[in-house]
Amino acid sequence: AQSVAQPEDQVNVAEGNPLTVKCTYSVSGNPYLFWYVQYPNRGLQFLLKYITGDNLVKGSYGFEAEFNKSQTSFHLKKPSALVSDSALYFCAVRDPTDSWGKLQFGAGTQVVVTP
Amino acid sequence: DAMVIQNPRYQVTQFGKPVTLSCSQTLNHNVMYWYQQKSSQAPKLLFHYYDKDFNNEADTPDNFQSRRPNTSFCFLDIRSPGLGDAAMYLCATSRDGGTYEQYFGPGTRLTVT
């Protein structure tokens, strides 16, 4: 069975500082990994994904994530956080053998960026 | 712009009164999903369709049903809403179940009085 963990309920960072949101996963075989962001009372927005290839993935709004197979991690990063990055972030994993494409979401990490 | 549309954005219903939530997509995606999300928790998958092939999760209550009359539309029916069904309901689509990401609608927030 696949699972994903986001160890931090909340991450606080000052505007302009680097932002990291942690994610670890457990899946048999090679995982498909995704990051989504959710603003209040909105749906989830896709940020980036890792399927195969380069371990460093670049996505929307200046975000990037690094796939680390040995540590089974897929941490989300942004070099310089903005107040507008304050939102709820979800990491998700998909089993490549699942033809339905179902996602297993982490519990989410609330990011608070202060001016 | 191609997108996933959910109507209404806010729905208030009475305890036990049936309610239907709708989702439409202009992306022409094969797969559609319904999720339930409570108070900033992770979305919980209720149903999904690949074209007309339907699958519900094992723990989806019998009180919930879904219809997909065509590629573009999908409906979530709650036959007898209880107070515990108050939540945000999210519709999502994906091109197929492979490497493609899911695209989410804005959600419908359901209140049960």
mmCIF file of C-alpha atoms in Angstrom:
data_model
loop_
_atom_site.group_PDB
_atom_site.id
_atom_site.type_symbol
_atom_site.label_atom_id
_atom_site.label_comp_id
_atom_site.label_asym_id
_atom_site.label_seq_id
_atom_site.Cartn_x
_atom_site.Cartn_y
_atom_site.Cartn_z
ATOM 1 C CA ALA A 1 0.000 0.000 0.000
ATOM 2 C CA GLN A 2 1.163 3.487 -0.752
ATOM 3 C CA SER A 3 1.334 6.329 1.738
ATOM 4 C CA VAL A 4 2.722 9.806 2.055
ATOM 5 C CA ALA A 5 3.677 11.773 5.146
ATOM 6 C CA GLN A 6 4.001 15.468 5.716
ATOM 7 C CA PRO A 7 5.677 15.721 9.100
ATOM 8 C CA GLU A 8 4.932 19.398 9.731
ATOM 9 C CA ASP A 9 1.417 20.695 10.319
ATOM 10 C CA GLN A 10 2.617 24.259 9.829
ATOM 11 C CA VAL A 11 5.681 26.008 8.507
ATOM 12 C CA ASN A 12 6.360 29.633 9.383
ATOM 13 C CA VAL A 13 8.782 31.675 7.317
ATOM 14 C CA ALA A 14 9.569 35.344 6.840
ATOM 15 C CA GLU A 15 9.055 36.874 3.435
ATOM 16 C CA GLY A 16 12.216 36.654 1.364
ATOM 17 C CA ASN A 17 13.534 33.621 3.224
ATOM 18 C CA PRO A 18 13.777 30.151 1.718
ATOM 19 C CA LEU A 19 10.729 27.938 2.091
ATOM 20 C CA THR A 20 10.826 24.150 2.445
ATOM 21 C CA VAL A 21 7.834 21.866 2.884
ATOM 22 C CA LYS A 22 8.719 18.276 3.651
ATOM 23 C CA CYS A 23 7.221 15.113 2.204
ATOM 24 C CA THR A 24 8.189 11.464 2.503
ATOM 25 C CA TYR A 25 6.514 8.574 0.744
ATOM 26 C CA SER A 26 6.145 4.839 0.810
ATOM 27 C CA VAL A 27 5.244 2.935 -2.340
ATOM 28 C CA SER A 28 6.358 -0.253 -3.971
ATOM 29 C CA GLY A 29 8.277 0.402 -7.137
ATOM 30 C CA ASN A 30 8.930 3.819 -8.640
ATOM 31 C CA PRO A 31 6.452 6.433 -7.463
ATOM 32 C CA TYR A 32 4.718 9.253 -9.227
ATOM 33 C CA LEU A 33 4.822 12.266 -6.894
ATOM 34 C CA PHE A 34 2.852 15.494 -6.968
ATOM 35 C CA TRP A 35 2.554 18.774 -5.085
ATOM 36 C CA TYR A 36 -0.649 20.786 -4.901
ATOM 37 C CA VAL A 37 -1.493 24.094 -3.220
ATOM 38 C CA GLN A 38 -4.873 25.121 -1.842
ATOM 39 C CA TYR A 39 -5.943 28.655 -1.023
ATOM 40 C CA PRO A 40 -8.893 29.221 1.346
ATOM 41 C CA ASN A 41 -12.242 28.088 -0.054
ATOM 42 C CA ARG A 42 -10.663 27.032 -3.338
ATOM 43 C CA GLY A 43 -9.833 23.811 -5.082
ATOM 44 C CA LEU A 44 -6.352 22.348 -5.278
ATOM 45 C CA GLN A 45 -3.921 23.776 -7.803
ATOM 46 C CA PHE A 46 -1.239 21.597 -9.359
ATOM 47 C CA LEU A 47 2.320 22.849 -8.738
ATOM 48 C CA LEU A 48 4.638 20.161 -10.072
ATOM 49 C CA LYS A 49 5.220 16.442 -10.441
ATOM 50 C CA TYR A 50 7.972 13.877 -10.598
ATOM 51 C CA ILE A 51 7.481 10.960 -12.932
ATOM 52 C CA THR A 52 10.985 10.022 -14.030
ATOM 53 C CA GLY A 53 14.250 11.627 -15.082
ATOM 54 C CA ASP A 54 15.943 14.602 -13.443
ATOM 55 C CA ASN A 55 15.568 14.526 -9.679
ATOM 56 C CA LEU A 56 15.062 18.298 -9.521
ATOM 57 C CA VAL A 57 11.655 19.290 -10.816
ATOM 58 C CA LYS A 58 10.662 22.890 -11.484
ATOM 59 C CA GLY A 59 7.043 23.949 -11.283
ATOM 60 C CA SER A 60 4.691 26.886 -11.131
ATOM 61 C CA TYR A 61 5.183 30.153 -9.193
ATOM 62 C CA GLY A 62 8.924 29.583 -8.647
ATOM 63 C CA PHE A 63 8.503 26.305 -6.752
ATOM 64 C CA GLU A 64 10.746 23.301 -7.224
ATOM 65 C CA ALA A 65 11.050 19.896 -5.609
ATOM 66 C CA GLU A 66 13.815 17.365 -5.291
ATOM 67 C CA PHE A 67 13.167 13.659 -5.569
ATOM 68 C CA ASN A 68 15.460 11.630 -3.320
ATOM 69 C CA LYS A 69 14.992 7.911 -3.791
ATOM 70 C CA SER A 70 17.337 6.811 -1.010
ATOM 71 C CA GLN A 71 15.541 8.983 1.534
ATOM 72 C CA THR A 72 12.112 8.425 -0.065
ATOM 73 C CA SER A 73 11.508 12.150 0.043
ATOM 74 C CA PHE A 74 10.083 14.785 -2.261
ATOM 75 C CA HIS A 75 10.493 18.123 -0.476
ATOM 76 C CA LEU A 76 9.004 21.276 -1.961
ATOM 77 C CA LYS A 77 11.202 24.363 -2.038
ATOM 78 C CA LYS A 78 11.125 27.989 -2.973
ATOM 79 C CA PRO A 79 14.242 30.152 -2.717
ATOM 80 C CA SER A 80 12.447 33.320 -1.633
ATOM 81 C CA ALA A 81 8.971 33.099 -0.097
ATOM 82 C CA LEU A 82 6.216 35.638 -0.712
ATOM 83 C CA VAL A 83 3.314 36.541 1.557
ATOM 84 C CA SER A 84 1.044 35.305 -1.235
ATOM 85 C CA ASP A 85 2.566 31.817 -0.834
ATOM 86 C CA SER A 86 0.650 31.452 2.429
ATOM 87 C CA ALA A 87 -1.633 28.496 1.782
ATOM 88 C CA LEU A 88 -2.168 24.794 2.457
ATOM 89 C CA TYR A 89 0.213 22.489 0.615
ATOM 90 C CA PHE A 90 -0.447 18.837 -0.159
ATOM 91 C CA CYS A 91 2.005 16.207 -1.285
ATOM 92 C CA ALA A 92 0.504 13.222 -3.110
ATOM 93 C CA VAL A 93 1.732 9.891 -4.414
ATOM 94 C CA ARG A 94 0.378 7.669 -7.131
ATOM 95 C CA ASP A 95 1.158 4.023 -7.662
ATOM 96 C CA PRO A 96 2.200 3.702 -11.332
ATOM 97 C CA THR A 97 0.417 0.353 -11.540
ATOM 98 C CA ASP A 98 -2.929 1.904 -10.600
ATOM 99 C CA SER A 99 -4.783 2.390 -13.875
ATOM 100 C CA TRP A 100 -7.318 4.673 -12.209
ATOM 101 C CA GLY A 101 -4.642 7.229 -11.392
ATOM 102 C CA LYS A 102 -5.755 7.564 -7.807
ATOM 103 C CA LEU A 103 -3.774 9.903 -5.577
ATOM 104 C CA GLN A 104 -2.894 9.315 -1.943
ATOM 105 C CA PHE A 105 -2.611 12.703 -0.264
ATOM 106 C CA GLY A 106 -0.573 13.689 2.740
ATOM 107 C CA ALA A 107 -2.288 15.461 5.618
ATOM 108 C CA GLY A 108 -1.201 18.847 4.362
ATOM 109 C CA THR A 109 1.140 21.549 5.626
ATOM 110 C CA GLN A 110 -0.068 25.060 6.331
ATOM 111 C CA VAL A 111 2.503 27.613 5.191
ATOM 112 C CA VAL A 112 2.453 31.030 6.815
ATOM 113 C CA VAL A 113 4.680 33.698 5.310
ATOM 114 C CA THR A 114 4.976 36.847 7.396
ATOM 115 C CA PRO A 115 5.927 40.249 5.974
ATOM 116 C CA ASP B 1 -9.930 28.694 -20.874
ATOM 117 C CA ALA B 2 -10.360 24.974 -20.377
ATOM 118 C CA MET B 3 -11.388 24.258 -16.854
ATOM 119 C CA VAL B 4 -13.322 22.310 -14.259
ATOM 120 C CA ILE B 5 -16.531 24.025 -13.125
ATOM 121 C CA GLN B 6 -18.544 23.208 -10.034
ATOM 122 C CA ASN B 7 -22.032 24.439 -9.258
ATOM 123 C CA PRO B 8 -23.151 25.727 -6.930
ATOM 124 C CA ARG B 9 -20.130 27.068 -5.036
ATOM 125 C CA TYR B 10 -22.120 27.101 -1.813
ATOM 126 C CA GLN B 11 -25.045 24.833 -1.028
ATOM 127 C CA VAL B 12 -27.187 24.787 2.076
ATOM 128 C CA THR B 13 -29.515 21.863 2.619
ATOM 129 C CA GLN B 14 -31.603 20.556 5.454
ATOM 130 C CA PHE B 15 -30.911 17.387 7.362
ATOM 131 C CA GLY B 16 -32.277 14.481 5.315
ATOM 132 C CA LYS B 17 -33.133 16.566 2.224
ATOM 133 C CA PRO B 18 -31.539 15.173 -0.952
ATOM 134 C CA VAL B 19 -28.992 17.352 -2.677
ATOM 135 C CA THR B 20 -27.133 17.157 -5.973
ATOM 136 C CA LEU B 21 -23.794 18.748 -6.727
ATOM 137 C CA SER B 22 -22.615 19.165 -10.287
ATOM 138 C CA CYS B 23 -19.292 19.253 -12.067
ATOM 139 C CA SER B 24 -18.496 19.969 -15.672
ATOM 140 C CA GLN B 25 -15.233 20.052 -17.579
ATOM 141 C CA THR B 26 -14.085 21.515 -20.856
ATOM 142 C CA LEU B 27 -10.793 19.607 -20.809
ATOM 143 C CA ASN B 28 -12.224 16.485 -22.486
ATOM 144 C CA HIS B 29 -10.497 14.358 -19.870
ATOM 145 C CA ASN B 30 -11.310 10.681 -19.548
ATOM 146 C CA VAL B 31 -11.176 10.442 -15.777
ATOM 147 C CA MET B 32 -13.318 12.305 -13.267
ATOM 148 C CA TYR B 33 -13.065 12.143 -9.485
ATOM 149 C CA TRP B 34 -15.180 13.262 -6.531
ATOM 150 C CA TYR B 35 -13.488 14.084 -3.244
ATOM 151 C CA GLN B 36 -14.779 15.093 0.174
ATOM 152 C CA GLN B 37 -12.636 17.475 2.184
ATOM 153 C CA LYS B 38 -13.303 18.440 5.788
ATOM 154 C CA SER B 39 -11.719 21.423 7.550
ATOM 155 C CA SER B 40 -8.334 21.606 5.821
ATOM 156 C CA GLN B 41 -7.795 17.863 5.960
ATOM 157 C CA ALA B 42 -6.554 15.827 3.031
ATOM 158 C CA PRO B 43 -9.157 15.259 0.324
ATOM 159 C CA LYS B 44 -10.837 11.882 0.619
ATOM 160 C CA LEU B 45 -11.691 10.093 -2.615
ATOM 161 C CA LEU B 46 -15.351 9.075 -2.922
ATOM 162 C CA PHE B 47 -15.795 7.995 -6.549
ATOM 163 C CA HIS B 48 -14.027 7.993 -9.842
ATOM 164 C CA TYR B 49 -14.873 7.292 -13.466
ATOM 165 C CA TYR B 50 -12.727 6.286 -16.385
ATOM 166 C CA ASP B 51 -15.074 7.183 -19.221
ATOM 167 C CA LYS B 52 -18.236 5.379 -18.126
ATOM 168 C CA ASP B 53 -16.442 2.814 -15.966
ATOM 169 C CA PHE B 54 -17.353 3.614 -12.386
ATOM 170 C CA ASN B 55 -15.576 2.831 -9.155
ATOM 171 C CA ASN B 56 -16.458 3.814 -5.626
ATOM 172 C CA GLU B 57 -14.083 3.577 -2.720
ATOM 173 C CA ALA B 58 -14.838 0.834 -0.233
ATOM 174 C CA ASP B 59 -15.540 3.279 2.578
ATOM 175 C CA THR B 60 -17.785 5.638 0.612
ATOM 176 C CA PRO B 61 -21.150 5.700 2.428
ATOM 177 C CA ASP B 62 -24.168 4.250 0.624
ATOM 178 C CA ASN B 63 -25.794 7.626 1.124
ATOM 179 C CA PHE B 64 -23.562 8.963 -1.652
ATOM 180 C CA GLN B 65 -24.128 8.194 -5.309
ATOM 181 C CA SER B 66 -22.703 9.505 -8.541
ATOM 182 C CA ARG B 67 -23.676 9.806 -12.190
ATOM 183 C CA ARG B 68 -21.682 10.605 -15.282
ATOM 184 C CA PRO B 69 -24.130 10.992 -18.181
ATOM 185 C CA ASN B 70 -21.436 12.075 -20.641
ATOM 186 C CA THR B 71 -17.752 12.977 -20.814
ATOM 187 C CA SER B 72 -18.283 16.547 -19.708
ATOM 188 C CA PHE B 73 -20.595 16.197 -16.726
ATOM 189 C CA CYS B 74 -20.540 14.395 -13.424
ATOM 190 C CA PHE B 75 -22.960 14.603 -10.503
ATOM 191 C CA LEU B 76 -22.740 13.775 -6.829
ATOM 192 C CA ASP B 77 -26.019 12.879 -5.142
ATOM 193 C CA ILE B 78 -26.376 12.778 -1.378
ATOM 194 C CA ARG B 79 -29.642 11.017 -0.693
ATOM 195 C CA SER B 80 -30.138 11.914 2.962
ATOM 196 C CA PRO B 81 -27.526 14.373 4.150
ATOM 197 C CA GLY B 82 -26.495 14.213 7.763
ATOM 198 C CA LEU B 83 -24.661 16.821 9.781
ATOM 199 C CA GLY B 84 -21.473 14.829 9.265
ATOM 200 C CA ASP B 85 -21.715 15.308 5.511
ATOM 201 C CA ALA B 86 -21.045 19.024 5.791
ATOM 202 C CA ALA B 87 -17.788 19.496 3.905
ATOM 203 C CA MET B 88 -16.136 20.868 0.804
ATOM 204 C CA TYR B 89 -16.765 18.614 -2.206
ATOM 205 C CA LEU B 90 -14.127 18.729 -4.895
ATOM 206 C CA CYS B 91 -14.375 17.501 -8.437
ATOM 207 C CA ALA B 92 -11.205 16.707 -10.376
ATOM 208 C CA THR B 93 -10.321 15.453 -13.829
ATOM 209 C CA SER B 94 -7.333 13.797 -15.390
ATOM 210 C CA ARG B 95 -6.468 12.968 -18.965
ATOM 211 C CA ASP B 96 -5.986 9.354 -17.961
ATOM 212 C CA GLY B 97 -4.701 7.340 -15.041
ATOM 213 C CA GLY B 98 -1.078 7.405 -16.105
ATOM 214 C CA THR B 99 1.417 10.193 -15.583
ATOM 215 C CA TYR B 100 -1.041 13.059 -15.866
ATOM 216 C CA GLU B 101 -1.910 15.361 -13.001
ATOM 217 C CA GLN B 102 -5.420 15.977 -11.744
ATOM 218 C CA TYR B 103 -7.133 19.302 -12.325
ATOM 219 C CA PHE B 104 -9.481 20.435 -9.575
ATOM 220 C CA GLY B 105 -12.584 22.544 -9.641
ATOM 221 C CA PRO B 106 -13.137 25.317 -7.073
ATOM 222 C CA GLY B 107 -15.297 23.066 -4.912
ATOM 223 C CA THR B 108 -18.803 23.204 -3.481
ATOM 224 C CA ARG B 109 -19.089 23.932 0.217
ATOM 225 C CA LEU B 110 -22.053 22.028 1.609
ATOM 226 C CA THR B 111 -23.750 23.125 4.803
ATOM 227 C CA VAL B 112 -26.341 20.877 6.452
ATOM 228 C CA THR B 113 -28.785 22.526 8.843
#
